[in-house]
Amino acid sequence: MTTAVAEHAAINFVGSPFGWLLLAIFVVGYYFIAAEEKYHIDKAKPALFTGTFMFILIGFYYVGVGADLTPFEHEVDHLILEIAEIFFFLFVAMTYIEALIERGVFSALRAKLIAKGYNYRELFWITGLLAFFISPVADNLTTALILSTVLLTIDNKTKEFLVPGAINVVVAANAGGAWSPFGDITTLMVWAAEKGSFTDFLYLFPAAFTGWLITAYFLSRYVPNIDPLGAGDPEAAAKIEILKGGKTIIVFGALTIAFAVLGKQFLHLPPMWGMLFGLAVLQLYMYFLKKKHNQDVSIFHAMSKIENNTLLFFFGILAAVGALHFTGFLAYAAQLYVMFDPTIVNIGVGLLSAVVDNVPVMSAVLKANPAIDHAQWMLVTLTAGIGGSLISFGSAAGVGVMGKMHGIYTFASHMKLAWTVMVGYIVSLIVWYVQFMILGIY
């Protein structure tokens, strides 16, 4: 490999010994992330080490061969911005959820559900439906965090209910986010790149909904058809109320999501900007509660409850994938559109999204800008959205739920039932094919 490079041109490491070393480090790090349950090591540790170590090695290589550091610096700056947007988005979403927990919102919701006499299987379907229809508006990650918290408040011990329920929430949130331009980061990227109009995404609803429905049906067979443990007296449960300010925080949470979406669309601000503005509003409101109503609330107490390992995992995995992108590995994948049928490649993008985060995968596809029609752009949007559900940490929603349900919803517990997700994935593809390719509905 030539070590001298043109000014401002990045070195392509694909096929070089150093490139294979970086790829080997990624694979080893990925293995320890996947084997979290086996080695009892939090997934954030190998992810953060892998991501930071890969870029340190790349930096040493550039300095060692005397290459122009400009592309390396630009890549790191861009990656920091990308990670910061996701990091702060998650930070605010988690803070709101912890504030809602403190105000007893989820305890009251659990009480209302128990008071209505729903059993485990009925609660499974209710949480899944809520996840599917909330995520197009509130985004898949926030929705998954909210509904996984609901599952834990219903019962935090019965894995026969929690594991299928967690998978159901992740699949539903990802499927629901796939047919909305702002339901997922990848759909937002496709929309911003003008690869489809707002209504184009809505046509993905039949494929997304049917796929989730099939997966949910098979998952529901593993859920016990009995009343929740410790349900207690339904009449007493019905009397549990949300603490003062809880309902207002719900409204502020919805407005915060709206700020993020509208800020992106009309002001061209990153979604995290609207989220941080919503956090500022929440801080002021909690100050008001404390001063005006003498409520013992603190925004910093809510922040202290955040699953920091989830945030650090995102930093690490996005950095690691960013290293693969910078060294040229992901760019080669985009050449597949020239070699094979776009439908086959887009199906493969969905499978790849389960292993590698769907954001850089979609970014690579958009940068390659293959000559495919609107139907194919919608297909890759669908597959990147729902494909991440195949593995527990293949999507932001899955990682968020793993952090929230630590030790319950894990890579191993997900993979035992991953076949149900694969069946749903295949069904979604069949529906898309019939709708777009045979019926010509678009």
Short mmCIF file of C-alpha atoms in Angstrom, two decimals:
data_model
loop_
_atom_site.label_atom_id
_atom_site.label_comp_id
_atom_site.label_asym_id
_atom_site.label_seq_id
_atom_site.Cartn_x
_atom_site.Cartn_y
_atom_site.Cartn_z
CA MET A 1 0.00 0.00 0.00
CA THR A 2 1.27 3.47 -0.86
CA THR A 3 1.86 5.51 2.25
CA ALA A 4 2.11 8.84 0.49
CA VAL A 5 -1.33 10.27 -0.15
CA ALA A 6 -2.66 13.27 -1.97
CA GLU A 7 -3.42 16.34 0.11
CA HIS A 8 -6.72 16.09 2.00
CA ALA A 9 -7.27 12.49 0.82
CA ALA A 10 -7.87 9.76 3.40
CA ILE A 11 -5.87 6.54 3.29
CA ASN A 12 -7.83 3.49 2.22
CA PHE A 13 -6.81 0.65 4.52
CA VAL A 14 -8.93 -2.09 2.92
CA GLY A 15 -6.70 -5.03 2.00
CA SER A 16 -3.70 -3.79 4.00
CA PRO A 17 -2.33 -5.55 7.10
CA PHE A 18 -3.15 -2.50 9.22
CA GLY A 19 -6.70 -2.51 7.87
CA TRP A 20 -7.15 -6.16 8.76
CA LEU A 21 -5.80 -5.42 12.25
CA LEU A 22 -8.45 -2.75 12.74
CA LEU A 23 -11.15 -5.10 11.47
CA ALA A 24 -9.91 -7.83 13.84
CA ILE A 25 -10.08 -5.41 16.80
CA PHE A 26 -13.66 -4.55 15.84
CA VAL A 27 -14.64 -8.22 15.61
CA VAL A 28 -13.06 -9.06 18.99
CA GLY A 29 -14.73 -6.06 20.61
CA TYR A 30 -18.05 -7.05 19.05
CA TYR A 31 -17.65 -10.57 20.43
CA PHE A 32 -17.26 -9.32 24.00
CA ILE A 33 -20.26 -7.03 23.54
CA ALA A 34 -22.33 -9.98 22.39
CA ALA A 35 -20.95 -12.21 25.16
CA GLU A 36 -21.87 -9.75 27.92
CA GLU A 37 -23.88 -12.38 29.78
CA LYS A 38 -21.14 -15.03 29.49
CA TYR A 39 -18.25 -12.93 30.83
CA HIS A 40 -20.34 -10.69 33.11
CA ILE A 41 -18.82 -7.59 31.54
CA ASP A 42 -21.01 -4.57 30.81
CA LYS A 43 -21.33 -4.03 27.05
CA ALA A 44 -20.22 -0.40 27.43
CA LYS A 45 -16.70 -1.43 28.46
CA PRO A 46 -15.63 -3.35 25.33
CA ALA A 47 -17.56 -0.94 23.09
CA LEU A 48 -15.88 2.16 24.50
CA PHE A 49 -12.44 0.55 24.47
CA THR A 50 -12.83 -0.69 20.89
CA GLY A 51 -14.08 2.62 19.49
CA THR A 52 -11.50 4.82 21.15
CA PHE A 53 -8.60 2.40 20.59
CA MET A 54 -9.25 2.07 16.84
CA PHE A 55 -9.02 5.82 16.29
CA ILE A 56 -5.90 6.09 18.46
CA LEU A 57 -4.22 3.46 16.29
CA ILE A 58 -5.31 5.24 13.11
CA GLY A 59 -3.89 8.50 14.45
CA PHE A 60 -0.56 6.85 15.27
CA TYR A 61 -0.45 5.37 11.75
CA TYR A 62 -1.04 8.75 10.08
CA VAL A 63 1.67 10.38 12.19
CA GLY A 64 4.04 7.45 11.66
CA VAL A 65 3.89 7.55 7.86
CA GLY A 66 3.85 11.33 7.68
CA ALA A 67 0.45 11.48 6.04
CA ASP A 68 -1.69 14.62 5.90
CA LEU A 69 -3.76 14.66 9.12
CA THR A 70 -6.48 16.89 7.69
CA PRO A 71 -8.88 14.08 6.66
CA PHE A 72 -8.33 12.36 10.00
CA GLU A 73 -9.13 15.55 11.90
CA HIS A 74 -12.21 16.19 9.77
CA GLU A 75 -13.46 12.66 10.37
CA VAL A 76 -13.02 12.93 14.14
CA ASP A 77 -14.73 16.33 14.21
CA HIS A 78 -17.66 14.99 12.18
CA LEU A 79 -17.89 11.88 14.34
CA ILE A 80 -17.90 13.91 17.56
CA LEU A 81 -20.79 15.97 16.19
CA GLU A 82 -22.70 12.86 15.14
CA ILE A 83 -22.17 11.16 18.51
CA ALA A 84 -23.00 14.33 20.45
CA GLU A 85 -26.33 14.64 18.65
CA ILE A 86 -27.30 11.11 19.62
CA PHE A 87 -25.72 11.31 23.08
CA PHE A 88 -27.61 14.43 24.15
CA PHE A 89 -30.82 13.25 22.52
CA LEU A 90 -30.64 10.09 24.65
CA PHE A 91 -29.59 12.06 27.72
CA VAL A 92 -32.69 14.25 27.62
CA ALA A 93 -35.04 11.37 26.81
CA MET A 94 -33.70 9.35 29.76
CA THR A 95 -33.95 12.36 32.09
CA TYR A 96 -37.61 12.84 31.20
CA ILE A 97 -38.32 9.16 31.81
CA GLU A 98 -36.65 9.26 35.22
CA ALA A 99 -38.62 12.39 36.09
CA LEU A 100 -41.84 10.60 35.12
CA ILE A 101 -40.86 7.64 37.26
CA GLU A 102 -40.22 9.93 40.24
CA ARG A 103 -43.65 11.55 39.80
CA GLY A 104 -45.27 8.11 39.83
CA VAL A 105 -46.54 8.23 36.24
CA PHE A 106 -45.61 4.66 35.42
CA SER A 107 -46.76 3.33 38.77
CA ALA A 108 -50.16 4.93 38.16
CA LEU A 109 -50.27 3.50 34.64
CA ARG A 110 -49.46 0.05 36.00
CA ALA A 111 -52.18 0.45 38.61
CA LYS A 112 -54.76 1.41 35.98
CA LEU A 113 -53.84 -1.57 33.81
CA ILE A 114 -53.97 -3.95 36.78
CA ALA A 115 -57.29 -2.46 37.88
CA LYS A 116 -58.76 -3.33 34.49
CA GLY A 117 -57.84 -6.96 35.09
CA TYR A 118 -55.44 -7.44 32.17
CA ASN A 119 -53.29 -10.56 32.30
CA TYR A 120 -49.69 -10.91 31.11
CA ARG A 121 -50.62 -11.75 27.52
CA GLU A 122 -53.07 -8.87 27.22
CA LEU A 123 -50.50 -6.48 28.67
CA PHE A 124 -48.01 -7.82 26.12
CA TRP A 125 -50.31 -6.79 23.27
CA ILE A 126 -51.19 -3.43 24.79
CA THR A 127 -47.55 -2.38 25.26
CA GLY A 128 -46.68 -3.57 21.76
CA LEU A 129 -49.51 -1.61 20.14
CA LEU A 130 -48.59 1.48 22.12
CA ALA A 131 -44.95 1.16 21.04
CA PHE A 132 -45.88 0.79 17.36
CA PHE A 133 -48.16 3.82 17.25
CA ILE A 134 -46.19 6.13 19.57
CA SER A 135 -42.80 5.69 17.88
CA PRO A 136 -43.75 7.43 14.59
CA VAL A 137 -44.25 10.60 16.62
CA ALA A 138 -41.93 10.22 19.63
CA ASP A 139 -39.14 8.30 17.77
CA ASN A 140 -38.31 4.64 18.33
CA LEU A 141 -35.71 5.08 21.06
CA THR A 142 -37.78 7.28 23.35
CA THR A 143 -40.79 5.02 22.82
CA ALA A 144 -38.81 1.87 23.65
CA LEU A 145 -37.45 3.45 26.83
CA ILE A 146 -40.94 4.49 27.95
CA LEU A 147 -42.61 1.14 27.25
CA SER A 148 -39.78 -0.91 28.76
CA THR A 149 -40.21 1.15 31.92
CA VAL A 150 -43.92 0.29 31.83
CA LEU A 151 -43.03 -3.41 31.60
CA LEU A 152 -40.77 -3.16 34.63
CA THR A 153 -43.42 -1.36 36.68
CA ILE A 154 -45.90 -4.13 35.84
CA ASP A 155 -43.50 -6.86 36.95
CA ASN A 156 -39.73 -6.64 37.37
CA LYS A 157 -39.07 -10.32 38.07
CA THR A 158 -41.06 -12.62 35.74
CA LYS A 159 -38.72 -13.16 32.77
CA GLU A 160 -41.36 -15.25 30.96
CA PHE A 161 -43.24 -11.97 30.56
CA LEU A 162 -40.41 -9.44 30.49
CA VAL A 163 -38.17 -10.98 27.80
CA PRO A 164 -40.86 -11.51 25.12
CA GLY A 165 -42.36 -8.17 26.17
CA ALA A 166 -39.02 -6.39 25.72
CA ILE A 167 -38.44 -7.93 22.29
CA ASN A 168 -41.99 -7.00 21.33
CA VAL A 169 -41.45 -3.37 22.37
CA VAL A 170 -38.15 -3.13 20.44
CA VAL A 171 -39.63 -4.68 17.29
CA ALA A 172 -42.78 -2.57 17.51
CA ALA A 173 -40.87 0.66 18.13
CA ASN A 174 -38.50 0.03 15.22
CA ALA A 175 -41.33 -1.01 12.89
CA GLY A 176 -43.42 1.99 13.90
CA GLY A 177 -40.49 4.33 13.35
CA ALA A 178 -39.84 2.93 9.86
CA TRP A 179 -42.99 4.41 8.29
CA SER A 180 -42.51 7.92 9.67
CA PRO A 181 -39.92 10.46 8.44
CA PHE A 182 -39.03 11.32 12.04
CA GLY A 183 -39.66 7.94 13.66
CA ASP A 184 -35.99 6.95 13.39
CA ILE A 185 -32.67 8.63 12.67
CA THR A 186 -32.33 6.66 9.41
CA THR A 187 -35.76 7.71 8.11
CA LEU A 188 -34.92 11.31 8.97
CA MET A 189 -31.68 10.99 6.99
CA VAL A 190 -33.51 9.61 3.94
CA TRP A 191 -36.16 12.34 4.16
CA ALA A 192 -33.56 15.09 4.55
CA ALA A 193 -31.74 13.74 1.49
CA GLU A 194 -35.02 14.11 -0.45
CA LYS A 195 -35.11 10.45 -1.46
CA GLY A 196 -38.81 10.35 -0.68
CA SER A 197 -41.66 12.70 0.17
CA PHE A 198 -43.52 12.68 3.49
CA THR A 199 -46.32 10.54 2.03
CA ASP A 200 -43.88 8.04 0.50
CA PHE A 201 -42.96 6.86 4.00
CA LEU A 202 -46.60 6.33 4.93
CA TYR A 203 -46.91 3.65 2.27
CA LEU A 204 -44.54 1.52 4.35
CA PHE A 205 -47.20 1.16 7.05
CA PRO A 206 -48.70 -2.15 5.76
CA ALA A 207 -45.29 -3.86 5.56
CA ALA A 208 -44.10 -2.55 8.93
CA PHE A 209 -47.33 -3.32 10.76
CA THR A 210 -47.80 -6.80 9.29
CA GLY A 211 -44.22 -7.80 10.06
CA TRP A 212 -44.53 -6.66 13.67
CA LEU A 213 -47.93 -8.36 14.02
CA ILE A 214 -46.53 -11.73 12.90
CA THR A 215 -43.54 -11.43 15.25
CA ALA A 216 -45.80 -10.39 18.13
CA TYR A 217 -48.09 -13.36 17.53
CA PHE A 218 -45.26 -15.87 17.82
CA LEU A 219 -43.76 -14.06 20.81
CA SER A 220 -47.12 -14.00 22.59
CA ARG A 221 -47.14 -17.81 22.65
CA TYR A 222 -44.23 -17.62 25.13
CA VAL A 223 -46.06 -15.22 27.47
CA PRO A 224 -48.01 -16.81 30.35
CA ASN A 225 -51.75 -16.30 30.08
CA ILE A 226 -52.13 -15.51 33.80
CA ASP A 227 -52.56 -12.44 36.00
CA PRO A 228 -49.43 -10.44 36.94
CA LEU A 229 -47.64 -11.48 40.13
CA GLY A 230 -48.27 -9.16 43.05
CA ALA A 231 -51.19 -7.52 41.30
CA GLY A 232 -52.91 -7.04 44.65
CA ASP A 233 -56.34 -5.53 45.07
CA PRO A 234 -57.57 -4.01 41.76
CA GLU A 235 -59.73 -1.49 43.61
CA ALA A 236 -56.80 -0.31 45.71
CA ALA A 237 -54.60 -0.15 42.60
CA ALA A 238 -57.14 2.04 40.83
CA LYS A 239 -56.76 4.68 43.57
CA ILE A 240 -53.02 5.20 42.91
CA GLU A 241 -52.60 8.65 41.38
CA ILE A 242 -49.83 10.56 39.63
CA LEU A 243 -47.95 12.96 41.92
CA LYS A 244 -48.30 16.70 41.43
CA GLY A 245 -46.66 17.91 38.25
CA GLY A 246 -46.48 14.46 36.63
CA LYS A 247 -49.14 15.17 34.01
CA THR A 248 -47.52 18.49 33.14
CA ILE A 249 -44.18 16.73 32.63
CA ILE A 250 -45.92 14.33 30.21
CA VAL A 251 -47.07 17.35 28.19
CA PHE A 252 -43.59 18.90 28.31
CA GLY A 253 -42.13 15.59 27.13
CA ALA A 254 -44.44 15.54 24.10
CA LEU A 255 -43.62 19.19 23.36
CA THR A 256 -39.90 18.42 23.64
CA ILE A 257 -40.21 15.81 20.90
CA ALA A 258 -42.15 18.37 18.84
CA PHE A 259 -39.37 20.93 19.40
CA ALA A 260 -36.82 18.40 18.15
CA VAL A 261 -38.82 17.59 15.00
CA LEU A 262 -39.92 21.14 14.13
CA GLY A 263 -36.48 22.55 14.90
CA LYS A 264 -34.97 20.11 12.44
CA GLN A 265 -37.55 20.76 9.73
CA PHE A 266 -37.90 24.52 9.85
CA LEU A 267 -34.82 25.87 11.63
CA HIS A 268 -32.32 23.23 10.44
CA LEU A 269 -31.19 22.65 14.02
CA PRO A 270 -30.08 19.15 15.05
CA PRO A 271 -32.81 17.23 16.96
CA MET A 272 -30.72 17.36 20.14
CA TRP A 273 -31.16 21.17 20.18
CA GLY A 274 -34.90 20.90 20.60
CA MET A 275 -34.42 18.15 23.17
CA LEU A 276 -32.02 20.30 25.23
CA PHE A 277 -34.47 23.19 25.06
CA GLY A 278 -37.11 20.83 26.42
CA LEU A 279 -34.70 19.87 29.21
CA ALA A 280 -34.29 23.54 30.08
CA VAL A 281 -38.07 23.88 30.29
CA LEU A 282 -38.22 20.82 32.56
CA GLN A 283 -35.55 22.30 34.82
CA LEU A 284 -37.49 25.54 35.19
CA TYR A 285 -40.73 23.67 35.86
CA MET A 286 -39.14 21.55 38.59
CA TYR A 287 -37.82 24.74 40.18
CA PHE A 288 -41.38 26.09 40.07
CA LEU A 289 -42.74 22.92 41.72
CA LYS A 290 -40.21 23.18 44.51
CA LYS A 291 -40.75 26.88 45.20
CA LYS A 292 -44.50 27.20 44.58
CA HIS A 293 -45.82 23.86 45.78
CA ASN A 294 -43.01 22.77 48.11
CA GLN A 295 -42.48 19.55 46.12
CA ASP A 296 -39.22 17.73 46.84
CA VAL A 297 -38.10 17.33 43.22
CA SER A 298 -34.71 17.78 41.60
CA ILE A 299 -33.69 17.54 37.98
CA PHE A 300 -30.22 16.45 39.03
CA HIS A 301 -31.69 13.57 41.01
CA ALA A 302 -33.42 12.40 37.82
CA MET A 303 -30.16 12.76 35.90
CA SER A 304 -28.33 10.66 38.49
CA LYS A 305 -30.66 7.73 37.70
CA ILE A 306 -29.77 7.69 34.00
CA GLU A 307 -28.23 4.49 32.60
CA ASN A 308 -24.81 5.96 31.80
CA ASN A 309 -23.55 2.63 30.50
CA THR A 310 -26.09 2.92 27.66
CA LEU A 311 -24.76 6.35 26.71
CA LEU A 312 -21.15 5.15 26.82
CA PHE A 313 -22.05 2.11 24.74
CA PHE A 314 -23.43 4.36 22.03
CA PHE A 315 -20.28 6.47 22.08
CA GLY A 316 -18.07 3.40 21.74
CA ILE A 317 -20.03 1.54 19.07
CA LEU A 318 -20.52 4.65 16.91
CA ALA A 319 -16.81 5.44 17.19
CA ALA A 320 -15.88 1.87 16.20
CA VAL A 321 -18.22 1.89 13.21
CA GLY A 322 -16.97 5.35 12.32
CA ALA A 323 -13.44 3.94 12.21
CA LEU A 324 -14.54 1.25 9.77
CA HIS A 325 -16.20 3.90 7.62
CA PHE A 326 -13.12 6.14 7.66
CA THR A 327 -10.76 3.30 6.73
CA GLY A 328 -12.87 2.41 3.68
CA PHE A 329 -14.63 -0.81 4.67
CA LEU A 330 -18.19 0.53 4.56
CA ALA A 331 -17.65 2.36 1.28
CA TYR A 332 -16.94 -0.91 -0.49
CA ALA A 333 -20.29 -2.27 0.61
CA ALA A 334 -22.04 0.46 -1.40
CA GLN A 335 -20.48 -0.91 -4.61
CA LEU A 336 -22.74 -3.93 -4.25
CA TYR A 337 -25.57 -1.94 -5.87
CA VAL A 338 -23.63 -2.08 -9.13
CA MET A 339 -22.86 -5.78 -8.84
CA PHE A 340 -26.24 -7.14 -7.71
CA ASP A 341 -29.96 -6.45 -7.92
CA PRO A 342 -30.87 -3.47 -5.68
CA THR A 343 -33.65 -5.43 -3.97
CA ILE A 344 -31.21 -8.10 -2.83
CA VAL A 345 -28.70 -5.50 -1.67
CA ASN A 346 -31.32 -3.55 0.28
CA ILE A 347 -32.47 -6.72 2.01
CA GLY A 348 -28.83 -7.31 2.92
CA VAL A 349 -28.57 -3.75 4.28
CA GLY A 350 -31.30 -4.67 6.76
CA LEU A 351 -29.37 -7.74 7.88
CA LEU A 352 -26.16 -5.71 8.14
CA SER A 353 -28.00 -3.13 10.24
CA ALA A 354 -28.54 -5.80 12.87
CA VAL A 355 -24.79 -6.30 13.23
CA VAL A 356 -23.52 -2.78 12.53
CA ASP A 357 -25.48 0.27 13.64
CA ASN A 358 -28.03 1.28 10.99
CA VAL A 359 -27.05 4.98 11.07
CA PRO A 360 -23.57 4.62 9.49
CA VAL A 361 -24.90 1.92 7.16
CA MET A 362 -27.60 4.25 5.88
CA SER A 363 -25.06 7.06 5.74
CA ALA A 364 -22.83 4.94 3.51
CA VAL A 365 -25.76 4.15 1.20
CA LEU A 366 -26.77 7.82 0.95
CA LYS A 367 -23.18 8.91 0.25
CA ALA A 368 -22.87 6.28 -2.48
CA ASN A 369 -26.18 7.59 -3.91
CA PRO A 370 -26.91 4.55 -6.11
CA ALA A 371 -29.18 5.03 -9.11
CA ILE A 372 -32.30 3.34 -7.64
CA ASP A 373 -35.94 4.39 -7.83
CA HIS A 374 -38.24 5.62 -5.06
CA ALA A 375 -39.52 2.12 -4.30
CA GLN A 376 -35.98 0.92 -3.63
CA TRP A 377 -35.22 3.92 -1.41
CA MET A 378 -38.30 3.09 0.60
CA LEU A 379 -37.23 -0.55 0.78
CA VAL A 380 -33.81 0.30 2.22
CA THR A 381 -35.53 2.65 4.67
CA LEU A 382 -37.78 -0.20 5.76
CA THR A 383 -35.03 -2.82 6.02
CA ALA A 384 -32.61 -0.54 7.88
CA GLY A 385 -35.40 0.29 10.32
CA ILE A 386 -36.72 -3.18 11.06
CA GLY A 387 -33.48 -5.09 10.44
CA GLY A 388 -31.94 -3.68 13.61
CA SER A 389 -34.48 -5.67 15.63
CA LEU A 390 -32.85 -8.96 14.65
CA ILE A 391 -30.13 -8.49 17.31
CA SER A 392 -30.60 -6.85 20.70
CA PHE A 393 -28.07 -4.07 20.09
CA GLY A 394 -28.75 -3.68 16.38
CA SER A 395 -30.82 -0.56 16.99
CA ALA A 396 -30.96 2.40 19.34
CA ALA A 397 -34.23 1.05 20.73
CA GLY A 398 -32.65 -2.30 21.55
CA VAL A 399 -29.62 -0.78 23.24
CA GLY A 400 -31.85 1.52 25.27
CA VAL A 401 -33.99 -1.38 26.49
CA MET A 402 -30.89 -3.44 27.32
CA GLY A 403 -29.73 -0.61 29.56
CA LYS A 404 -33.14 -0.18 31.16
CA MET A 405 -33.72 -3.92 31.70
CA HIS A 406 -30.13 -4.81 32.59
CA GLY A 407 -29.66 -8.53 33.25
CA ILE A 408 -33.14 -9.37 31.92
CA TYR A 409 -33.16 -8.31 28.29
CA THR A 410 -29.74 -9.39 27.02
CA PHE A 411 -28.12 -10.48 23.78
CA ALA A 412 -28.54 -14.14 24.75
CA SER A 413 -32.18 -13.84 25.82
CA HIS A 414 -32.99 -12.00 22.59
CA MET A 415 -31.25 -14.51 20.33
CA LYS A 416 -33.29 -17.38 21.78
CA LEU A 417 -36.38 -15.79 20.26
CA ALA A 418 -34.73 -14.01 17.32
CA TRP A 419 -36.35 -16.44 14.88
CA THR A 420 -39.69 -14.73 15.52
CA VAL A 421 -38.16 -11.40 14.45
CA MET A 422 -36.70 -12.98 11.31
CA VAL A 423 -40.11 -14.36 10.34
CA GLY A 424 -41.60 -10.89 10.74
CA TYR A 425 -38.74 -9.39 8.71
CA ILE A 426 -39.44 -11.80 5.85
CA VAL A 427 -43.18 -11.08 6.00
CA SER A 428 -42.52 -7.32 5.80
CA LEU A 429 -40.42 -7.88 2.67
CA ILE A 430 -43.17 -9.96 1.08
CA VAL A 431 -45.77 -7.27 1.78
CA TRP A 432 -43.46 -4.60 0.33
CA TYR A 433 -42.88 -6.72 -2.79
CA VAL A 434 -46.59 -7.32 -3.37
CA GLN A 435 -47.48 -3.70 -2.71
CA PHE A 436 -44.78 -1.99 -4.75
CA MET A 437 -43.55 -4.49 -7.33
CA ILE A 438 -46.75 -6.38 -8.20
CA LEU A 439 -49.64 -4.01 -7.45
CA GLY A 440 -47.64 -0.89 -8.30
CA ILE A 441 -49.02 0.96 -5.28
CA TYR A 442 -46.88 3.97 -4.52
#
